[in-house]
Amino acid sequence: MILSYIFLFSILSFLCQNPNCFKPQTAQNMNPRSLFSIYQLYILICLFITPSTCQNVTATRIDVGVILDLDTYVGKMSKTCLEMAMDDFYSAHNDYTTRLVLHTRNATSDAVTAASAAIELLKSYQVKAILGPQQSRQADFIADIGNTTQVPIISFTATSPLLSHLETPYFIRMAQVDTSQLKAIAAIVKAAQWREIVPIYERSHYGSGIISYLADAMQGIGTRIPYRCGISPSATDDQILKELYNLMTMQTRVFIVHMLPSLAYRLFLKAKAVGMMSNGYAWIVTDGIASLLSSMDPNVINSMQGVIGVKTYPPQTRELDQFSKRWEQQFHKKYPGINHVQLNAFGLGAYDSIFALAMAVEKADIANSQFSKPAIQDKMTDLETLGVLESGQKLLQSVLKTKFTGLSGGVEFINGQLPISAFQVVNLVGNDAISIGHWTENGITEQLPASNENSMKEKNFMKKVVWPGKSGRIPKGWDIPVNEKKLRIGVPVKAGFSQFINVETDPQTKAPIITGYCKEVFEAVMKSLPYAVPYEYEPFETSEGSGESAGTYDDLVGNISTETERRRYDAVIGDITIRSNRAEFVDFTLPYTESGVSMIVPIKHENRKNAWIFLKPLKTELWITIGAFFVYTGIVIWVLEHRVNKEFRGPPSKQIGMILWFSFSTMVFAHKERVMSNLSRFVLIIWIFTVLVLSSSYTASLTSLLTVQQLQPTVTDIDTLIRNGECIGYQNDSFIPGLLKSIGVNESKLKVLTTLEDFHGNLSKGSNGGVSAIVDELPYLRLVLAKYCSKYKLVGPTYKTAGFGFAFPKGSPLVPDVSRAVLKVMESPEMDVITKAWFGDRDKCLEEDETTVASDSLPLDSFKGLFLIAALTSTSALFIFLINFFHENKHILASQETVKQKVAAVVKTFDEKKEDAHQAAKKEKCKEEEIEMTARGEIHLTPGETSFSHHEEGLFSPDEGLLSTEPGTPYHEYAVIGMNEDGQRKYHFHSNSDSSLYYKI
């Protein structure tokens, strides 16, 4: 074997005759004689030494272009992966009849250079496909070239969503599109409960493409984007600093950075310099930056401490681990000057691109495919002279149909790009990008594959993050801008109800002194926030220390609107009612007082020395209804019992008396009259229960009237005031007049009141120069009642309002946190302390007084259900009786008589006494015995008078006479009295015996 190598080397030396023949040479400077010699050597080795490894020596060359930015880390990494993929693929597929030949060009991070390289590759080598380019703006040019020439462009690093296979069919993305990571970023923002974020992006094809999609993702979780910061790729350091200083003047402290690494490095170095990588800030970087965190310059890493990144996460397999080790060795061998290296998804995409293209080329059978060139004309461009690849469409479809499992995971093209995969969330701490979770369509989990054991709650993974400034607490996401150190809190200036808010001026310092319930609640709320917020109060007055209000409450709220040219206040506190018209311009926190608008009126002492007080427990309509049901129930019972019960028969006066007596007697004692019908018993059960409920309610109400002191309002509802034309009072600078006018109150009957004393004085006067009622919000009315609880009462309906709240500018990030703090304070004992300090013990008075006072008499509405049941029961029983009655007497209805005669017959039949079941059964039994004896030739004659029918005319002869067994014994006189309906002779018998007699016929 050694001799064979020596022999071959001698032949090669003789052919080469050049001492530099075996030195590394490129394809450009290698002379033809050297190429010929090397080829001969390769042939000899295949023939004599290793023929089994040279089966593809006749494989067809398929030229493929590669365009990368070889002066960048990603370009070097991608080139290394492409070369290793070539070796790995054809080592495993040495039986392929085609072989890719790569022609690499350096785009030097320039779009024009990349486009020129693509045209040169098409013109010089007629490449059948192009791998790359590296940047999205380069791919935008080259994708159009690919469409024109029908040459597939496969990029594993161009991730901008502005590039689409649907628009440029020959563009194929072998990477995750930038929009696929937005759900993972949104999950982080949602978990941190940030209400605002600011994107910082590169103003280029790559950076701008994601912004509209990011806005949609943030809107989906309720997060606003108040500002978009775009930085040009060619921006100077001073321009970057200017943008950063501008961001520092805003409240938002959460930034999402999406730009190429070269610009991102400069951004973070400057952000570190101006103090924006300190406590309180939050930075999130996208895949293009996060994938390179471990390979950055140490100075850049130091400036990015605490940054969170989202990067593509390939499945962790043994093949990937082995390849990563081989790649690192190969990369260090080619680029020994680069120390910090790490293989990422872009390199794996390059590796899998070779596999996908090689398999597609083999399946498409394009070995003999050429470019169909157009006829040469004058002034044609190089692109126009290239022509169209004849098998381009065939190769494109073959690539799109390729499906396999590569190092980056499952490779399958959907609409010309890979489906969304998993993402890893990393946190840069020290020199390492530490994994804090993994995102899939199911959310963020600790490890993949996700399971019930490692699944994480929404906020758990955030606890592992080390934020800028080495803080372990989640940043609140906003801060007071550097040019505004304190929040300016507007306070209303008013004359009355100082318990809620009061503004005074210190006589010495002229500084405002703010006191009141609303101010105490606000300070308690701000103290309960998880962070400190400095603020200062500014009264809403005409001039400093004047003590005069500068306008209405609507004017005050308007001074914090974001739509004004210059905001006077950052927030407003006080007795500010949450109204819909105000909420159009500002955001309110949750209310901290009870809500509603009601009315107070003077009360009068009810006189219990009244001869007719026993009628007061029930309202008039209820008395009438009870009486009507007594009569109706009596009528129903009479109808049901009249034919079968002798107690309900007799003269009309007796029957009318029975109707009234029977039903009314059930209220006080059990009646002696028995009922015979089951229907009557059913009706009585329900009626007695109804009477029981009514009598119990009457007793309870009457007892209350006679034993409890009654403080009755002079008026129970506002409609009475409107009908009587009474005056109604309301508080100055309130929205109440609009509400009163909307329900029909005459404007001339409205009176403006200011202080608590005005309320009391005018109500005391009543209609004699004062007001009959005052309509206001419940907090003010409660204060009046707390001081004068024995004089006034809340009455009438309560109109819904939202209560008092704190107002902030529209979209203020403080609102959610302050609202949660309001709830926290309201649920704490501190709220009771504040309330008692300013309003006293209001509960003592309120326990004696219900919120809404109505009449003490029981209304009909309270018993509607009971009466409905009683009515249905009685009516149903009556209906069933009538059906049975008319069915039994249907021959009357079917007769040929007039309607008047039929009615008379029905009435007569109803008035007749109906035998009960026992009597009817006995008579029927006798009749059956007579028939039986007649059949035997005997006659059974009962005592007294009876009749008998027989079909034989000569049964007794003569037609009348005496029937006796022996002289002197009991006898029966008989006589023929006519014919029955069956045509039989009818005999009448009269007996002088007290016993039955049997006669032989």
PDB file of C-alpha atoms in Angstrom, residues 922-942 946-951 955 980 982 984 997-999 1001:
ATOM      1  CA  LYS A 922    -128.555   0.813  46.400  1.00  0.00           C
ATOM      2  CA  LYS A 923    -131.231   1.747  43.863  1.00  0.00           C
ATOM      3  CA  GLU A 924    -129.258   0.202  41.094  1.00  0.00           C
ATOM      4  CA  LYS A 925    -128.969  -3.016  43.052  1.00  0.00           C
ATOM      5  CA  CYS A 926    -132.736  -3.214  43.537  1.00  0.00           C
ATOM      6  CA  LYS A 927    -133.366  -2.614  39.903  1.00  0.00           C
ATOM      7  CA  GLU A 928    -131.021  -5.413  38.982  1.00  0.00           C
ATOM      8  CA  GLU A 929    -132.855  -7.782  41.335  1.00  0.00           C
ATOM      9  CA  GLU A 930    -136.224  -6.872  39.807  1.00  0.00           C
ATOM     10  CA  ILE A 931    -134.983  -7.606  36.355  1.00  0.00           C
ATOM     11  CA  GLU A 932    -133.551 -10.907  37.507  1.00  0.00           C
ATOM     12  CA  MET A 933    -136.785 -11.976  39.180  1.00  0.00           C
ATOM     13  CA  THR A 934    -138.822 -10.900  36.208  1.00  0.00           C
ATOM     14  CA  ALA A 935    -136.749 -13.201  34.110  1.00  0.00           C
ATOM     15  CA  ARG A 936    -137.638 -16.030  36.536  1.00  0.00           C
ATOM     16  CA  GLY A 937    -141.378 -15.243  36.366  1.00  0.00           C
ATOM     17  CA  GLU A 938    -141.605 -13.416  39.679  1.00  0.00           C
ATOM     18  CA  ILE A 939    -142.361  -9.867  40.731  1.00  0.00           C
ATOM     19  CA  HIS A 940    -140.645  -8.186  43.655  1.00  0.00           C
ATOM     20  CA  LEU A 941    -142.816  -5.454  45.080  1.00  0.00           C
ATOM     21  CA  THR A 942    -141.308  -3.209  47.712  1.00  0.00           C
ATOM     22  CA  THR A 946    -143.584   1.410  43.040  1.00  0.00           C
ATOM     23  CA  SER A 947    -143.873   0.738  39.363  1.00  0.00           C
ATOM     24  CA  PHE A 948    -143.077  -2.125  37.086  1.00  0.00           C
ATOM     25  CA  SER A 949    -142.849  -2.572  33.351  1.00  0.00           C
ATOM     26  CA  HIS A 950    -143.257  -5.697  31.253  1.00  0.00           C
ATOM     27  CA  HIS A 951    -143.544  -6.349  27.548  1.00  0.00           C
ATOM     28  CA  LEU A 955    -149.670  -9.942  32.238  1.00  0.00           C
ATOM     29  CA  ASN A 980    -142.690   3.221  28.729  1.00  0.00           C
ATOM     30  CA  ASP A 982    -139.519   0.665  25.088  1.00  0.00           C
ATOM     31  CA  GLN A 984    -143.913  -1.863  27.399  1.00  0.00           C
ATOM     32  CA  LEU A 997    -143.761  -9.401  48.380  1.00  0.00           C
ATOM     33  CA  TYR A 998    -142.942 -11.851  45.647  1.00  0.00           C
ATOM     34  CA  TYR A 999    -145.593 -12.927  43.182  1.00  0.00           C
ATOM     35  CA  ILE A1001    -146.391 -14.420  37.179  1.00  0.00           C
TER      36      ILE A1001
END
